[in-house]
Amino acid sequence: MTLYTRFAAHVATALDTLVQSGTLPGGLDRRNVTVEPPRDVTHGDLATNAAMVLAKPAGMNPRVLGEALAAELARLDEVAGASVAGPGFINLRLTDAAWRNELAQIAVAGDDYGRSATGAGITVNVEYVSANPTGPMHMGHCRGAVVGDALASLLEFAGHTVIREYYVNDAGGQVDVLARSVHLRYREALGETVAIPEGLYPGDYLVPVAQQLAGEFGDRYVGAPESEWLALFRTRAVAAMLVMIRDDLALLGIHHDLFSSEAELQAAGKPEAAEAELRARGLVYDGVLEAPKGETPEDWEPVELPLFRSSQFGDDQDRPIRKSNGQWTYFGADLAYHFQKSQSADQLIDIWGADHAGTVKRIVAAVAALTGGKTRFDVKLVQMVRLLRGGEPVKMSKRAGNFVTLADVVREVGKDVVRFTMLTRRSDAQMDFDFAKVVEASKDNPVFYVQYAHARIASLHRRAEEAGIAGGAADLSRLDTEELALVKLAAQFPRVVETAATAREPHRIAFYLYDLAAAFHALWNVGNDRPDRRFLVVEDHDATRARLSLATAVAQIIRNGLSIMGVVAVSEMK
């Protein structure tokens, strides 16, 4: 039990006492009662809104209730003072012993410090990357891949059961274009001189696939009509691209539990089942779309189509789920896919590129309709990343044809740098990835600054062992107010995990780790001018062991946070 959960229990017990005494009526809904750090640190260490939340349903003045609750909480051994601020917020100031106890708890919990049970019993499907299987991963996919994977890890750390899923868009026209591109390379592999026309994929990554097909089938399909080879080449090409995609994602440490095929989904009749379900609920009907706004195209004609009543859910018009030729629209196929996912998960999360923002409202509406509003569904939008080198745009990859591959970037700067950097801003904010800056050894580079804190602590332990100080019980009473301030920040980690998981925002972990590392470095740097304030004081073993305990706790939390982010904590900076 961490500090915040423990004090939440203390608040609950104090409220029970007030109920028993008749001060507070029983049966009140306490779900919105919170314990958190006060907005202003000068107000205390913890704050609770219990009096504000419960006063109105209890028919009480919030300040009167606050005074009664503060009096109960002030009886706790860990509380040095309890006061009521404003209209009823209760601020608590804890004893130094309470913070020293929390420091000991970090050591006891170790790798599990910060883990939560808030998601226990809840299965969440996180679908991320889902790039078209037409080539290697590029940096346009990287940010969504990292955000999705870190979010999945964050939810697991918060107690959820997580399904990591990749949706393979292998039923659309783009995979036919892929097959035709491979066929062109297949003819090239058999000795023909070819030119890559506009509209086909030009990358050299298709050459090995074509060479394998040439070796297996010879010239059988060189002059054959497309109907004879398209399906075969499509199947082989998609399979080869998925192998490539898996390998690229593995460079980032990303592995999915499921690869769901759009083609298989449609072959299994899932879109028809979703349509039937929605028709039964009156949410799909046959109708005619309005003419396009502005000048009507000459080839436009009114056609009756099956339409989803997305306008009932805030969309500006109803949306077709089939085209005039009977094929499923992207929306119709996505609707069926999400219906399928909802059968095995309590909550759904999609990580999408920001260019899909316009479709969020309608797919959220469709999922709400299909699941009767029982399935929480979040779409997290991810902005593109602009690649720079010393402030200048990076040139495209020759192998890929028209983009920079994820593999090239990871091999240059490393998995951990890429992953951490992708989480240093909100996912819906624009990001620049400058190859020079992400490896810079300065406090302006969050990757370096957090890793340096962990490496510094590892070095501290090595020097303490060399000095014969390591080991033995630590007298934590040697930690003073300035040092306990770092404990207070470290103790916020469990709460950061829970709030980040609830908000579906893994970047909060990166922000917190940077703040923790900065506070540690600041305390460390005090010793530059005052030798007695150094973490390693050879003449004072007791002070050193106490500070070693503090540093060890900080390192533990950095490791736990980096683990959520999929980043390895280093013990040495190279």
XYZ file of C-alpha atoms in Angstrom:
574
model
C 0.000 0.000 0.000
C 1.486 3.322 -1.075
C 1.237 6.669 0.667
C -1.764 7.886 -1.328
C -3.757 4.680 -1.035
C -2.949 4.538 2.661
C -4.229 8.053 3.262
C -7.285 7.397 1.118
C -8.008 4.596 3.577
C -7.371 6.977 6.496
C -9.882 9.455 5.042
C -12.430 6.665 4.586
C -11.951 5.568 8.207
C -12.315 9.154 9.449
C -15.546 9.525 7.464
C -16.820 6.262 8.963
C -16.086 7.687 12.412
C -18.109 10.814 11.610
C -20.986 8.650 10.418
C -20.893 6.597 13.619
C -20.928 9.751 15.734
C -23.913 11.116 13.821
C -21.970 14.071 12.452
C -22.308 12.795 8.894
C -25.219 10.807 7.422
C -24.433 7.332 6.126
C -24.824 5.980 2.613
C -23.165 8.883 0.798
C -21.442 8.273 -2.535
C -17.713 8.649 -1.872
C -16.403 7.709 -5.326
C -15.278 11.257 -6.116
C -13.331 11.692 -2.889
C -9.632 12.078 -3.700
C -6.303 12.374 -1.913
C -3.648 14.195 -3.898
C -0.826 16.715 -3.582
C -2.054 20.286 -3.030
C -1.642 22.637 -5.984
C 0.534 24.884 -3.837
C 3.246 22.944 -1.954
C 3.271 25.610 0.750
C -0.205 24.418 1.784
C 1.045 21.017 2.892
C 1.882 17.541 1.671
C -1.538 16.063 0.884
C -5.011 17.423 0.261
C -8.463 15.856 0.205
C -11.662 17.178 -1.309
C -13.843 14.962 0.902
C -15.672 17.821 2.614
C -16.298 19.612 -0.687
C -17.685 16.472 -2.333
C -19.851 15.250 0.554
C -21.154 18.466 2.119
C -23.983 19.129 -0.321
C -25.480 15.594 -0.329
C -25.048 15.572 3.448
C -26.855 18.900 3.789
C -23.882 20.418 5.608
C -21.696 23.479 5.326
C -18.489 22.209 3.647
C -16.236 24.144 5.971
C -18.018 22.758 9.050
C -17.637 19.234 7.680
C -14.026 20.019 6.794
C -13.242 21.095 10.352
C -14.751 17.896 11.752
C -12.866 15.703 9.289
C -9.595 17.596 9.817
C -9.892 17.008 13.557
C -10.184 13.256 12.979
C -7.230 13.143 10.582
C -5.075 15.211 12.955
C -5.211 12.275 15.402
C -3.096 10.117 13.055
C 0.524 9.538 14.084
C 1.700 10.368 10.538
C -0.031 13.764 10.513
C 1.790 16.779 11.893
C -1.056 19.145 11.115
C -4.465 19.309 9.409
C -6.147 22.522 8.304
C -9.149 23.609 6.256
C -8.556 25.983 3.362
C -11.001 28.010 1.296
C -14.490 26.537 1.133
C -13.534 23.178 2.595
C -10.347 21.629 1.209
C -8.387 19.797 3.876
C -4.596 20.140 3.755
C -2.415 17.702 5.641
C 1.175 18.184 6.682
C 2.895 14.863 7.366
C 5.610 14.088 9.860
C 9.164 13.431 8.704
C 8.719 9.889 9.972
C 5.904 9.349 7.462
C 8.214 10.240 4.576
C 11.022 8.080 5.906
C 8.545 5.226 6.131
C 7.575 5.771 2.502
C 11.241 5.660 1.513
C 11.492 2.280 3.213
C 8.362 1.144 1.378
C 9.959 1.946 -1.978
C 12.850 -0.341 -1.074
C 10.499 -3.138 0.006
C 8.286 -2.923 -3.097
C 11.201 -2.608 -5.528
C 10.135 -3.293 -9.106
C 6.492 -3.323 -7.998
C 6.527 0.153 -6.470
C 3.834 2.140 -8.224
C 1.893 -0.860 -9.469
C -1.838 -0.429 -9.064
C -4.933 -2.590 -8.900
C -7.193 0.115 -10.323
C -7.536 -1.821 -13.568
C -8.024 -5.252 -11.992
C -10.674 -7.275 -13.804
C -10.719 -4.935 -16.830
C -9.516 -6.131 -20.236
C -8.381 -3.394 -22.614
C -7.694 -3.856 -26.321
C -5.056 -1.407 -27.538
C -4.778 -1.286 -31.316
C -1.759 0.577 -32.608
C 0.498 0.938 -35.630
C -1.847 -0.868 -38.076
C 0.141 0.513 -41.008
C -0.842 -0.670 -44.469
C 1.228 -3.803 -45.241
C 2.863 -2.219 -48.270
C 6.437 -1.690 -47.112
C 8.813 -1.247 -44.192
C 7.898 0.877 -41.207
C 8.770 4.533 -41.579
C 9.071 7.322 -39.036
C 5.503 8.344 -39.732
C 4.506 5.121 -37.991
C 7.070 5.328 -35.194
C 5.397 7.736 -32.832
C 2.060 5.922 -32.819
C 3.881 2.623 -32.334
C 5.732 3.900 -29.269
C 2.711 5.695 -27.784
C 0.536 2.597 -28.208
C 3.111 0.226 -26.772
C 3.905 2.470 -23.802
C 0.193 2.951 -23.135
C -0.318 -0.827 -23.157
C 2.522 -1.240 -20.640
C 1.165 1.599 -18.507
C -2.280 -0.013 -18.363
C -0.734 -3.357 -17.413
C 1.253 -1.640 -14.641
C -2.045 -0.176 -13.432
C -3.581 -3.648 -13.189
C -5.412 -4.050 -16.506
C -5.302 -7.103 -18.723
C -4.122 -5.790 -22.083
C -4.482 -7.142 -25.620
C -1.989 -5.576 -28.047
C -3.462 -5.693 -31.543
C -2.356 -4.795 -35.055
C -5.089 -4.463 -37.691
C -3.791 -5.554 -41.087
C -5.489 -3.515 -43.840
C -5.135 -6.223 -46.480
C -8.519 -5.899 -48.195
C -8.249 -2.523 -49.888
C -6.957 -1.288 -53.207
C -3.500 -0.498 -51.790
C -2.600 -4.197 -51.564
C -3.554 -4.659 -55.198
C -1.150 -1.820 -55.994
C 1.455 -3.676 -53.924
C 0.868 -6.860 -55.931
C 1.258 -4.992 -59.217
C 4.456 -3.385 -57.943
C 5.857 -6.812 -57.061
C 4.847 -8.166 -60.454
C 6.855 -5.398 -62.099
C 9.881 -6.297 -59.959
C 9.258 -9.965 -60.768
C 9.631 -9.193 -64.468
C 12.771 -7.242 -63.644
C 14.176 -10.235 -61.741
C 13.715 -12.294 -64.906
C 15.866 -9.916 -66.925
C 13.390 -7.341 -68.198
C 14.267 -3.652 -67.980
C 11.427 -1.896 -66.201
C 10.477 1.639 -65.222
C 8.401 2.222 -62.097
C 5.335 4.206 -63.180
C 3.588 6.771 -61.023
C 1.198 5.094 -58.603
C 3.268 1.968 -57.911
C 5.617 1.432 -54.970
C 9.194 2.231 -56.069
C 11.187 0.943 -53.079
C 13.961 -1.633 -53.462
C 12.473 -3.561 -50.537
C 10.211 -5.350 -53.047
C 13.142 -6.832 -54.965
C 13.718 -9.860 -52.649
C 10.002 -10.754 -52.779
C 10.029 -10.590 -56.563
C 13.230 -12.611 -56.807
C 11.711 -15.366 -54.666
C 8.636 -15.487 -56.901
C 10.843 -15.576 -60.008
C 12.822 -18.465 -58.596
C 9.671 -20.381 -57.713
C 7.536 -19.768 -60.803
C 9.991 -18.829 -63.527
C 8.360 -16.815 -66.314
C 4.912 -18.368 -65.863
C 3.257 -15.053 -64.961
C 5.286 -12.664 -67.118
C 2.692 -12.347 -69.862
C -0.251 -13.833 -67.993
C -3.381 -11.745 -67.456
C -3.643 -10.022 -64.095
C -6.537 -12.229 -63.030
C -4.153 -15.226 -62.948
C -1.469 -13.766 -60.718
C -2.943 -10.842 -58.744
C -4.297 -12.856 -55.784
C -1.106 -14.949 -55.516
C 1.238 -11.980 -55.699
C -0.936 -10.067 -53.234
C -0.866 -12.896 -50.681
C 2.896 -13.418 -51.006
C 3.648 -9.696 -50.905
C 1.499 -9.008 -47.849
C 3.065 -11.953 -45.999
C 6.556 -10.677 -46.817
C 5.667 -7.129 -45.758
C 4.304 -8.360 -42.430
C 7.567 -10.191 -41.743
C 9.393 -6.936 -42.479
C 7.004 -4.927 -40.303
C 7.378 -7.345 -37.390
C 11.161 -7.137 -37.686
C 11.063 -3.337 -37.772
C 8.800 -3.189 -34.716
C 11.062 -5.653 -32.894
C 13.896 -3.118 -33.245
C 11.745 -0.865 -31.052
C 10.977 -3.710 -28.650
C 7.360 -3.878 -29.844
C 5.498 -7.170 -30.138
C 1.743 -7.536 -30.688
C -0.489 -10.279 -29.315
C -2.766 -10.265 -32.358
C -2.477 -9.467 -36.049
C -6.076 -9.250 -37.282
C -6.692 -9.419 -41.030
C -9.280 -7.165 -42.649
C -9.579 -9.653 -45.535
C -10.293 -12.506 -43.120
C -12.785 -10.341 -41.255
C -14.720 -9.710 -44.430
C -14.465 -13.331 -45.575
C -15.988 -14.394 -42.236
C -19.023 -12.168 -42.851
C -18.367 -9.909 -39.851
C -19.421 -6.684 -41.629
C -22.736 -8.292 -42.592
C -23.282 -9.331 -38.980
C -22.587 -5.794 -37.755
C -24.947 -4.345 -40.351
C -27.709 -6.754 -39.338
C -27.206 -5.839 -35.672
C -27.463 -2.133 -36.419
C -30.464 -2.556 -38.703
C -32.243 -4.436 -35.937
C -31.676 -1.411 -33.703
C -32.850 1.039 -36.370
C -29.370 2.540 -36.700
C -28.780 1.515 -40.315
C -31.256 2.297 -43.075
C -31.264 2.525 -46.868
C -31.130 6.124 -48.029
C -29.610 8.574 -50.476
C -26.738 10.861 -49.560
C -27.104 14.579 -50.069
C -25.426 16.023 -53.159
C -21.895 17.339 -52.555
C -21.838 20.921 -51.369
C -20.876 23.550 -53.909
C -20.785 22.721 -57.604
C -22.162 19.214 -58.174
C -19.823 16.969 -60.225
C -21.186 15.917 -63.630
C -20.865 12.209 -62.815
C -22.706 12.471 -59.499
C -26.062 10.755 -59.276
C -28.231 9.869 -56.268
C -27.731 6.232 -55.263
C -29.478 4.390 -52.457
C -26.933 3.108 -49.946
C -27.026 1.553 -46.464
C -26.410 4.495 -44.116
C -25.450 4.563 -40.447
C -27.331 7.172 -38.419
C -24.142 8.863 -37.259
C -25.943 12.239 -37.196
C -27.722 10.973 -34.066
C -24.329 10.884 -32.371
C -23.023 14.313 -33.299
C -21.785 13.714 -36.858
C -22.800 16.270 -39.490
C -24.462 13.633 -41.697
C -25.235 9.928 -41.864
C -22.457 7.791 -43.306
C -22.550 4.952 -45.853
C -21.233 1.563 -44.804
C -21.209 0.195 -48.367
C -20.258 1.676 -51.717
C -22.563 1.700 -54.750
C -20.762 -1.436 -56.055
C -21.587 -3.317 -52.865
C -18.068 -3.206 -51.420
C -17.624 -2.089 -47.835
C -16.529 1.443 -47.172
C -13.596 1.986 -44.831
C -16.115 3.034 -42.228
C -18.233 -0.106 -42.743
C -15.208 -2.385 -42.426
C -13.926 -0.504 -39.356
C -17.338 -0.721 -37.758
C -17.316 -4.522 -38.068
C -13.733 -4.733 -36.826
C -14.502 -2.761 -33.684
C -17.610 -4.819 -33.076
C -15.390 -7.908 -33.181
C -12.877 -6.390 -30.756
C -15.604 -5.472 -28.303
C -16.517 -9.135 -27.938
C -13.271 -9.883 -26.099
C -12.496 -6.617 -24.279
C -14.209 -4.295 -21.809
C -12.501 -1.216 -23.210
C -11.041 -0.297 -26.604
C -8.266 2.147 -27.441
C -7.160 3.056 -30.965
C -3.960 4.956 -31.741
C -4.510 6.883 -34.981
C -2.603 9.400 -37.026
C -3.910 12.939 -36.722
C -4.982 12.852 -40.390
C -7.837 10.551 -39.327
C -9.299 13.093 -36.894
C -12.360 13.619 -39.067
C -13.530 10.012 -38.667
C -13.229 9.804 -34.883
C -16.727 11.016 -34.074
C -18.517 8.547 -36.338
C -16.549 5.441 -35.299
C -16.985 6.345 -31.620
C -20.715 6.687 -32.298
C -20.804 3.328 -34.079
C -19.038 1.524 -31.240
C -21.384 3.137 -28.710
C -24.339 1.946 -30.781
C -23.026 -1.590 -31.268
C -22.125 -2.095 -27.617
C -25.044 -0.256 -26.097
C -22.610 2.249 -24.615
C -21.109 -0.413 -22.340
C -17.656 -0.429 -23.928
C -15.395 2.534 -23.230
C -13.718 3.524 -26.485
C -10.938 6.091 -26.770
C -9.151 7.251 -29.899
C -5.739 8.827 -29.256
C -4.539 10.991 -32.134
C -0.822 11.170 -32.870
C 0.753 14.012 -34.798
C 3.477 13.441 -37.354
C 7.180 13.759 -36.543
C 9.439 16.086 -38.508
C 12.941 14.643 -38.915
C 15.845 17.059 -38.709
C 19.606 16.851 -38.625
C 21.128 19.917 -37.044
C 17.956 21.831 -37.806
C 17.820 20.791 -41.467
C 15.183 18.390 -42.891
C 16.430 14.828 -43.342
C 16.597 13.423 -46.872
C 14.505 10.416 -47.818
C 15.750 6.834 -47.823
C 16.940 5.438 -51.161
C 15.893 1.920 -50.198
C 12.377 2.949 -49.179
C 11.891 5.157 -52.191
C 10.097 8.086 -50.586
C 10.456 7.989 -46.809
C 12.899 7.504 -43.926
C 12.711 4.006 -42.473
C 12.219 3.376 -38.796
C 15.003 0.773 -38.908
C 17.539 3.335 -40.158
C 16.677 5.735 -37.343
C 16.798 3.081 -34.607
C 20.128 1.767 -35.840
C 21.594 5.267 -35.781
C 20.483 6.556 -32.370
C 19.227 3.423 -30.566
C 15.880 2.042 -29.455
C 15.840 3.751 -26.070
C 16.514 7.214 -27.476
C 13.742 6.819 -30.050
C 11.210 5.502 -27.549
C 11.903 8.085 -24.849
C 11.937 10.974 -27.313
C 8.570 9.972 -28.769
C 7.075 10.333 -25.271
C 8.540 13.732 -24.417
C 5.497 15.564 -25.768
C 1.772 14.987 -25.790
C 0.920 12.675 -28.657
C -1.419 15.242 -30.231
C 1.299 17.933 -30.316
C 3.698 18.446 -33.228
C 7.184 17.035 -32.698
C 10.630 17.628 -34.170
C 13.105 14.750 -33.971
C 16.574 16.195 -34.463
C 19.257 13.519 -34.736
C 21.815 15.869 -33.201
C 19.716 16.937 -30.230
C 18.349 13.518 -29.179
C 21.888 12.288 -28.444
C 23.098 15.533 -26.912
C 24.573 15.239 -23.405
C 22.732 18.109 -21.726
C 19.836 18.771 -19.392
C 17.881 20.019 -22.386
C 17.788 16.438 -23.655
C 15.329 14.538 -21.404
C 16.620 11.149 -22.577
C 20.141 11.926 -21.441
C 19.095 13.741 -18.276
C 17.007 10.868 -16.892
C 19.497 8.182 -17.930
C 22.329 10.223 -16.432
C 20.539 10.332 -13.065
C 20.311 6.532 -13.009
C 23.914 6.101 -14.143
C 25.078 8.629 -11.551
C 23.403 6.629 -8.787
C 24.926 3.387 -10.073
C 28.331 5.066 -9.993
C 27.630 6.289 -6.455
C 27.037 2.708 -5.322
C 30.269 1.540 -6.926
C 32.273 4.276 -5.193
C 30.559 3.574 -1.871
C 31.546 -0.085 -2.116
C 35.127 0.890 -2.932
C 35.117 3.107 0.163
C 33.755 0.272 2.313
C 30.576 2.180 3.150
C 27.949 0.170 1.255
C 25.875 -2.294 3.257
C 24.561 -2.052 6.762
C 21.337 -0.541 8.032
C 20.646 3.057 7.133
C 19.595 5.565 9.775
C 16.980 7.485 7.787
C 16.672 10.056 10.561
C 19.855 11.536 9.081
C 17.839 12.774 6.124
C 16.924 16.420 6.560
C 14.120 18.558 5.151
C 15.880 19.225 1.843
C 16.484 15.524 1.286
C 12.978 14.552 2.363
C 11.631 16.926 -0.298
C 13.047 14.487 -2.872
C 11.270 11.628 -1.072
C 8.006 13.552 -1.384
C 8.475 13.809 -5.147
C 9.459 10.148 -5.408
C 6.338 9.135 -3.474
C 4.131 10.693 -6.174
C 5.049 7.970 -8.670
C 2.145 5.597 -7.827
C -0.339 8.434 -8.238
C 1.264 9.504 -11.528
C 0.842 5.939 -12.801
C -2.850 5.882 -11.900
C -3.648 9.320 -13.326
C -1.670 8.629 -16.516
C -3.464 5.297 -16.988
C -6.870 6.880 -16.397
C -6.120 9.675 -18.890
C -4.494 7.223 -21.366
C -1.431 9.496 -21.480
C 1.915 7.673 -21.167
C 3.851 10.893 -21.775
C 3.044 11.821 -18.160
C 5.535 9.167 -17.052
C 8.285 10.799 -19.127
C 7.434 14.250 -17.748
C 7.488 12.954 -14.183
C 10.814 11.129 -14.627
C 12.398 14.296 -15.966
C 11.180 16.254 -12.933
C 12.437 13.541 -10.577
C 15.828 13.419 -12.317
C 16.081 17.220 -12.212
C 15.354 17.275 -8.474
C 17.965 14.572 -7.890
C 20.617 16.382 -9.940
C 19.850 19.634 -8.095
C 20.351 17.950 -4.715
C 23.522 16.293 -5.987
C 24.918 19.609 -7.220
C 24.564 21.161 -3.751
C 27.594 19.066 -2.855
C 29.708 20.865 -5.420
C 29.963 23.835 -3.056
C 29.334 22.029 0.233
C 31.304 18.794 0.668
C 29.260 17.832 3.726
C 26.143 17.733 1.530
C 27.558 15.209 -0.914
C 25.879 11.843 -1.251
C 29.208 10.165 -0.524
C 30.918 11.499 2.606
C 33.745 9.142 3.497
C 34.070 10.606 6.992
C 30.364 10.084 7.806
C 29.163 6.569 7.040
C 25.725 7.080 8.588
C 24.936 10.125 6.471
C 26.240 8.338 3.366
C 24.108 5.230 3.973
C 21.009 7.364 4.496
C 21.658 9.269 1.280
C 22.437 6.022 -0.518
C 18.973 4.802 0.495
C 17.472 7.977 -0.935
C 19.432 7.656 -4.180
C 18.546 3.968 -4.454
C 14.846 4.793 -4.207
C 15.151 7.407 -6.941
C 16.969 4.913 -9.170
C 14.291 2.308 -8.495
C 11.520 4.664 -9.565
C 13.451 5.716 -12.656
C 13.802 2.029 -13.593
C 10.120 1.380 -12.984
C 9.090 4.393 -15.052
C 11.497 3.633 -17.877
C 10.261 0.045 -17.911
C 6.736 1.315 -18.603
C 8.164 3.384 -21.454
C 10.049 0.375 -22.832
C 13.428 1.977 -22.104
C 16.370 0.284 -20.377
C 17.926 2.159 -17.445
C 21.687 2.348 -17.994
C 24.348 2.049 -15.309
C 27.037 3.849 -17.300
C 26.927 6.683 -19.821
C 29.085 5.956 -22.846
